[in-house]
Tab-separated table of C-alpha atoms in Angstrom:
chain	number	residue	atom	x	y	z
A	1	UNK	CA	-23.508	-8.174	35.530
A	2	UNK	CA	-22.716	-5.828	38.228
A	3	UNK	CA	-22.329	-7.176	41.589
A	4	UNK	CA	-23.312	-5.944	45.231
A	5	UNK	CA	-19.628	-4.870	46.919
A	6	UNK	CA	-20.982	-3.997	50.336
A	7	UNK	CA	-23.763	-4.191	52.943
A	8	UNK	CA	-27.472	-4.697	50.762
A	9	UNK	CA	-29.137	-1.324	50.787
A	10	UNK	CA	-32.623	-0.460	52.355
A	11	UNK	CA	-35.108	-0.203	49.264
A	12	UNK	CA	-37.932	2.352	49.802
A	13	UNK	CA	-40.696	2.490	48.068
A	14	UNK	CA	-41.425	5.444	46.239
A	15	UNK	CA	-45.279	6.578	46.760
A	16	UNK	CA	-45.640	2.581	47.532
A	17	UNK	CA	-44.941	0.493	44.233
A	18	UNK	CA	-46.079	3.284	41.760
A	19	UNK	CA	-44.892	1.336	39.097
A	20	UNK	CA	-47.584	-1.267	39.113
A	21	UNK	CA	-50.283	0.634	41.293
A	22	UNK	CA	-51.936	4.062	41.314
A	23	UNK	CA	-49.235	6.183	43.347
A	24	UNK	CA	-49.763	7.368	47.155
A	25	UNK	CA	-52.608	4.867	47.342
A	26	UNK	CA	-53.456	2.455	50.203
A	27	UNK	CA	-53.284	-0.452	47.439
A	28	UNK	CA	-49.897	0.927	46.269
A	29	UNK	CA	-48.758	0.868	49.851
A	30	UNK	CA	-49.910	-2.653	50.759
A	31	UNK	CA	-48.417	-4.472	47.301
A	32	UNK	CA	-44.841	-2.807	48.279
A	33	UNK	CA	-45.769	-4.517	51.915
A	34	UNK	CA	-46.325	-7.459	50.305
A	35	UNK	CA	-43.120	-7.628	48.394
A	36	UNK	CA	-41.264	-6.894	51.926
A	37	UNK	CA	-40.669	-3.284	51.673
A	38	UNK	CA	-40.735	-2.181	55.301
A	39	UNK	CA	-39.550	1.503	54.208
A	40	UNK	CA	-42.193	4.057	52.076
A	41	UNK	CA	-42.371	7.433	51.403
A	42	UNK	CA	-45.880	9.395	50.746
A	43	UNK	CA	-46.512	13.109	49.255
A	44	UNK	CA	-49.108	15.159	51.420
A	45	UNK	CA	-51.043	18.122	49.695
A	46	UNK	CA	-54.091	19.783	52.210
A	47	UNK	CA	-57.616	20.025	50.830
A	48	UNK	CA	-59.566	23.105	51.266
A	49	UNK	CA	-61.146	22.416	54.752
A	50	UNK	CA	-57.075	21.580	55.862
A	51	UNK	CA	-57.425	17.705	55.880
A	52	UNK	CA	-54.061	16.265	54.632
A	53	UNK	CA	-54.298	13.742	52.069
A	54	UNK	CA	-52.311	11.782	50.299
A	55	UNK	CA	-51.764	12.957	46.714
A	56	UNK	CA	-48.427	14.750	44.780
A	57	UNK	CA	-49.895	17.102	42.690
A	58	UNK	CA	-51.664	19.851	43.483
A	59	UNK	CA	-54.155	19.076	40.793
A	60	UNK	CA	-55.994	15.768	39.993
A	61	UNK	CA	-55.632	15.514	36.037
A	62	UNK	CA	-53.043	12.890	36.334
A	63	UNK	CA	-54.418	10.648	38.905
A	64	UNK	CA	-58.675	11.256	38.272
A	65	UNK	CA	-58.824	12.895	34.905
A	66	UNK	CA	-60.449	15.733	36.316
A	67	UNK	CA	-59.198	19.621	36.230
A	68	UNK	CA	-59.402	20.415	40.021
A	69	UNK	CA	-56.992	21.899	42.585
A	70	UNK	CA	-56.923	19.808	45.896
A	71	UNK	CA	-56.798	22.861	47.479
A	72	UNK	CA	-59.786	24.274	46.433
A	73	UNK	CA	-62.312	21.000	47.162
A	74	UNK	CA	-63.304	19.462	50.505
A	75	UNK	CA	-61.944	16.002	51.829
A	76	UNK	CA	-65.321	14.395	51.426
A	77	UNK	CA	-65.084	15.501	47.224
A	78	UNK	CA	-61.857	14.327	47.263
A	79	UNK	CA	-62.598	10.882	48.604
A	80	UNK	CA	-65.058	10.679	46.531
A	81	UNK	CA	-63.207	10.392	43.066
A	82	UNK	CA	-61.252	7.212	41.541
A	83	UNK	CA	-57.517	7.273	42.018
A	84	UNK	CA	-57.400	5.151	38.858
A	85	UNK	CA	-53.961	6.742	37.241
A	86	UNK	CA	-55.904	6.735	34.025
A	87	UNK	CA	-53.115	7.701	31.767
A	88	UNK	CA	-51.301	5.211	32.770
A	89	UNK	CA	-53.408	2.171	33.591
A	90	UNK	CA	-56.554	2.878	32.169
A	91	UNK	CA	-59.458	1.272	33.619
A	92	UNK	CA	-57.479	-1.369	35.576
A	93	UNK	CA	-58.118	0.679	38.718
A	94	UNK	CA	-61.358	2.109	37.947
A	95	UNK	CA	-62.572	1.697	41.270
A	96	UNK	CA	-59.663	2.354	43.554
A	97	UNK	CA	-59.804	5.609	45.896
A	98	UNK	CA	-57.908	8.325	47.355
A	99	UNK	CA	-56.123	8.146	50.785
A	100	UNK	CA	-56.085	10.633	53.929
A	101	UNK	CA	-53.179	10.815	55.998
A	102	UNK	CA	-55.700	9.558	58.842
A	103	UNK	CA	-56.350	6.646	57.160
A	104	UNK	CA	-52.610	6.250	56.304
A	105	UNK	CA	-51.533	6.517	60.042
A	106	UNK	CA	-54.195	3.912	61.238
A	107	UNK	CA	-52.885	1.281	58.221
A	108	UNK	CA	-49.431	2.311	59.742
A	109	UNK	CA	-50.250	1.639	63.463
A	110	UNK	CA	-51.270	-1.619	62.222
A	111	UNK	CA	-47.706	-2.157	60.617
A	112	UNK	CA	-45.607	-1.321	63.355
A	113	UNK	CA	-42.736	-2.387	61.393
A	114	UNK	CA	-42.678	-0.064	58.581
A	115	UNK	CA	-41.471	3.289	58.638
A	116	UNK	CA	-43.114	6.247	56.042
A	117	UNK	CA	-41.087	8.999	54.752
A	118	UNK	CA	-44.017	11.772	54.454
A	119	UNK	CA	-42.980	14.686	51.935
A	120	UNK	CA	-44.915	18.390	53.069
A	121	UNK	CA	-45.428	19.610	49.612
A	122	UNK	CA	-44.910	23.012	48.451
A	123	UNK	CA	-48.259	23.884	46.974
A	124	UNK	CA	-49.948	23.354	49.958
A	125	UNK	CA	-47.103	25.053	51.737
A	126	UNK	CA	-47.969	27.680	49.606
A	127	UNK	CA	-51.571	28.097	50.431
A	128	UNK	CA	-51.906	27.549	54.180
A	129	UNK	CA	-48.417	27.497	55.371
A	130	UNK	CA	-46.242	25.809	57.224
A	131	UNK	CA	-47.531	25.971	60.521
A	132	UNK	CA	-51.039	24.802	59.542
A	133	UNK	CA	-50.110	22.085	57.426
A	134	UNK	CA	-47.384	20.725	59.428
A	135	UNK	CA	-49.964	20.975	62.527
A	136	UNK	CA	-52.441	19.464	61.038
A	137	UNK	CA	-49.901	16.490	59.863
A	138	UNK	CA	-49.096	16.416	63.382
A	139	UNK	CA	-52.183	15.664	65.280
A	140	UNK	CA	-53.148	12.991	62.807
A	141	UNK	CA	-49.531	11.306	63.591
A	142	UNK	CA	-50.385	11.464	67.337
A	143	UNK	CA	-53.651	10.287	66.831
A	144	UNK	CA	-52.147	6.718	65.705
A	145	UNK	CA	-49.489	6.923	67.880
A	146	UNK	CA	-47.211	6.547	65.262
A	147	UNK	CA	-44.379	9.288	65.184
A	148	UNK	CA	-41.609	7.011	65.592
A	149	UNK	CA	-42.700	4.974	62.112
A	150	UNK	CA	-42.730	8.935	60.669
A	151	UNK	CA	-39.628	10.905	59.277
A	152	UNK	CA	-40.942	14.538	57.821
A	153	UNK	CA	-39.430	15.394	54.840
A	154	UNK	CA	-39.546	18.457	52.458
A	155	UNK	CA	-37.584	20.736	50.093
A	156	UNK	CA	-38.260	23.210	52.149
A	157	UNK	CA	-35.494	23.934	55.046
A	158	UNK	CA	-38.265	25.678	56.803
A	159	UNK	CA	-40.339	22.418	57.156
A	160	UNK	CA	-37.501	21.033	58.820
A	161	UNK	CA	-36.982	23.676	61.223
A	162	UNK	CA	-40.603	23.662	62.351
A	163	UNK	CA	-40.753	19.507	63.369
A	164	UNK	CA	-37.991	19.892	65.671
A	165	UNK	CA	-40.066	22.952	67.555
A	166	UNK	CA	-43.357	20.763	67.156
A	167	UNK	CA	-42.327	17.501	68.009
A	168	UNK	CA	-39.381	14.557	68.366
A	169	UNK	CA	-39.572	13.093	64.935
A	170	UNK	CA	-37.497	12.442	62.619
A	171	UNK	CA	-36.496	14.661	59.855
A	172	UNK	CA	-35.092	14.848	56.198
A	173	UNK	CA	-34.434	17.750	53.629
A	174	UNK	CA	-34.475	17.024	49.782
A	175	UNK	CA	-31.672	18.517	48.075
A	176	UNK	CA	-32.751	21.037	45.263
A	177	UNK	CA	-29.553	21.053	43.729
A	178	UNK	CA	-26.061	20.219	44.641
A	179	UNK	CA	-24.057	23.340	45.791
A	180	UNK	CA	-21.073	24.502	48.177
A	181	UNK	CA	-24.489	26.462	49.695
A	182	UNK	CA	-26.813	23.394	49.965
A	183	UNK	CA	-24.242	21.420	51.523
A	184	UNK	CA	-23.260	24.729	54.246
A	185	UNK	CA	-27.237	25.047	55.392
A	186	UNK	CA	-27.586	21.107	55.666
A	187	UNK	CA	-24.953	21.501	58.073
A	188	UNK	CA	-27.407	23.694	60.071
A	189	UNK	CA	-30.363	21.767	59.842
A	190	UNK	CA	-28.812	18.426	60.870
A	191	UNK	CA	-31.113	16.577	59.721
A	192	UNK	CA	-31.496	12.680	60.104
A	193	UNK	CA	-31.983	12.002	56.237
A	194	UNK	CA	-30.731	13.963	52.735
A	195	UNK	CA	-32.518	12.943	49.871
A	196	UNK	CA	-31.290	13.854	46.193
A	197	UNK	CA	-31.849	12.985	42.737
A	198	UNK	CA	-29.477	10.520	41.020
A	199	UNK	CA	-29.429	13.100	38.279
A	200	UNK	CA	-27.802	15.883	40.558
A	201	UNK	CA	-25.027	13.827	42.212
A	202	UNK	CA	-21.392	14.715	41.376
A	203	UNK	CA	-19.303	12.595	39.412
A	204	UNK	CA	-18.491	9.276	40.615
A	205	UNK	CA	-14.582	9.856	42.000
A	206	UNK	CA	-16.435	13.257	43.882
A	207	UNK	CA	-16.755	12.345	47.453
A	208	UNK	CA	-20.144	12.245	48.938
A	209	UNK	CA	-20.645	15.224	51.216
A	210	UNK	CA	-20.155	13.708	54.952
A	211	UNK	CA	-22.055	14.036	58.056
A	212	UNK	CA	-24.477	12.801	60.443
A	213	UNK	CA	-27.012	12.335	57.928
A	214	UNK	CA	-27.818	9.352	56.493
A	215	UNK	CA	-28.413	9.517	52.353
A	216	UNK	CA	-31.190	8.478	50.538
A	217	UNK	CA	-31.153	8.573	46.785
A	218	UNK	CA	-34.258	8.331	44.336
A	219	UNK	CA	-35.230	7.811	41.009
A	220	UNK	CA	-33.623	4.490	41.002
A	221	UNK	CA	-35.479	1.700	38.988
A	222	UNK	CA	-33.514	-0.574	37.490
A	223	UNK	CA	-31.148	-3.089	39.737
A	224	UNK	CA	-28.089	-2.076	38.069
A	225	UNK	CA	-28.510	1.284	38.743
A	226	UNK	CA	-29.766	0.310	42.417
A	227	UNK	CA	-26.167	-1.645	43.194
A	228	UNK	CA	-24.113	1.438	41.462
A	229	UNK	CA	-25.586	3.321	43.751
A	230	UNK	CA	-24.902	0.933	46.579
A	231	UNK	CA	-21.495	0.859	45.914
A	232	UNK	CA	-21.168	4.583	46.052
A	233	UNK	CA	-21.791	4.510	49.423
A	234	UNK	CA	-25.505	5.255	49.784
A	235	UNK	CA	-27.371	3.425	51.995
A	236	UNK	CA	-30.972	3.984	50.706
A	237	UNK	CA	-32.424	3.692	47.717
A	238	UNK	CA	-36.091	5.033	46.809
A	239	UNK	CA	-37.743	3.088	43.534
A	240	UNK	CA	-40.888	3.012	42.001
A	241	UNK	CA	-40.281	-0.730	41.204
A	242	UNK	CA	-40.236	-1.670	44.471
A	243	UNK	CA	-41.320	-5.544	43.606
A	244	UNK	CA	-38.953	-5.802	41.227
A	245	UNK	CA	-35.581	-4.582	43.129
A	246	UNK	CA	-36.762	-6.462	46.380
A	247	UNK	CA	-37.184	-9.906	44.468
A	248	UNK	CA	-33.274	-9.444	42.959
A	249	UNK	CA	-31.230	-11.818	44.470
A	250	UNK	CA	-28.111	-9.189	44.741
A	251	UNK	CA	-29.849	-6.827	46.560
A	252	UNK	CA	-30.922	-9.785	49.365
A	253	UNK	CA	-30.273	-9.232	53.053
A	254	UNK	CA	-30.988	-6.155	53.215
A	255	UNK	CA	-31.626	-4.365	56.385
């Protein structure tokens, strides 16, 4: 069995623990609470009247059955449907329901000791842009008074950019790839996190591009992989099996 060779990672929990719950759902985010995860991460797409909710697609087949854009219905329609992942648990969570960021930042000011990574999604991007979405992101954050338990994050550089002009938070970019380029404009952004994708890291005796980031790596679900990672040298891991890496004895005493 592998074995943990330095300091216990952080364990964040992908869309809350999407592995037994319906994703980017309040009852996703208060089992990975439950199980002690103290670290999440969220998706944010913008309905048509520019209320940010909490959903990755643009569309709802996956998570309602239903062929609509989020982008083209109101806040109240959305609310109104069943977040019940039916593909994937059936009717278990026929009743469960969709999640504003409003809602999200008054569950966090009542958690003061969690912190939410909170991904601006391209489609909405796309539609209203940048300084709308991230605006409207922004008041809801000062609303709850919660913008030091918030870290914006995004694939897009731009996204970064505009929270440092808007406000103090914290900020991290997601790697689309792993380039001499990518690694030459995160130099310019700075930025406080760098997410990637297990799948697009460099072979294990590459070094780990240095600087006053700190790394985050996702995808991780098993707690083999988890330590492997660990022992690279990366100091966050982001699951969707949040229970079941948090309850592993090896990956105990964690900060």
């Amino acid at each position: 069995m592998s074995e943990l060779q330095v300091a216990a990672p952080i364990l964040v929990a992908h869309r809350g623990y999407s592995g037994r719950y319906p994703e980017n759902t309040l009852l996703a985010y208060e089992a990975a609470y439950e199980h002690g995860a103290r670290w999440m991460e969220l998706d944010l797409q913008m309905t048509r009247d520019r209320v940010p909710v909490l959903h990755h697609d643009e569309t709802l087949k996956r998570m309602a059955g239903v062929e609509l854009d989020i982008r083209d219905i109101s806040a109240k329609q959305f609310k109104a449907l069943r977040a019940s992942y039916p593909e994937r648990f059936e009717d278990e969570f026929k009743d469960n329901r969709f999640t504003t960021f409003r809602r999200f930042c008054k569950w966090l000011q009542k958690n003061p000791d969690v912190t939410t990574f909170v991904e601006i999604k391209q489609e909405s991007i796309d539609r209203f842009g940048i300084p709308v979405f991230m605006d409207e992101v922004h008041r809801r954050i000062l609303e709850s008074e919660v913008e030091n338990q918030c870290v914006i994050i995004s694939f897009n550089p731009e996204v970064i950019t505009y929270t440092r002009k808007i406000s103090s938070m914290r900020s991290g970019w997601v790697l689309p790839k792993w380039s001499d380029e990518v690694y030459q404009l995160a130099q310019s952004l700075t930025p406080e996190f760098l997410f990637t994708d297990r799948k697009i890291l460099p072979p294990e005796d590459d070094d780990i591009w240095p600087g006053s980031w700190q790394w985050a790596v996702y995808n991780l679900d098993d707690v083999a992989a988890a330590i492997a990672m660990a022992n690279r040298g990366i100091p966050m891991l982001e699951t969707n099996q949040i229970g079941t890496l948090m309850q592993d004895a090896r990956l105990a005493n964690r900060a």
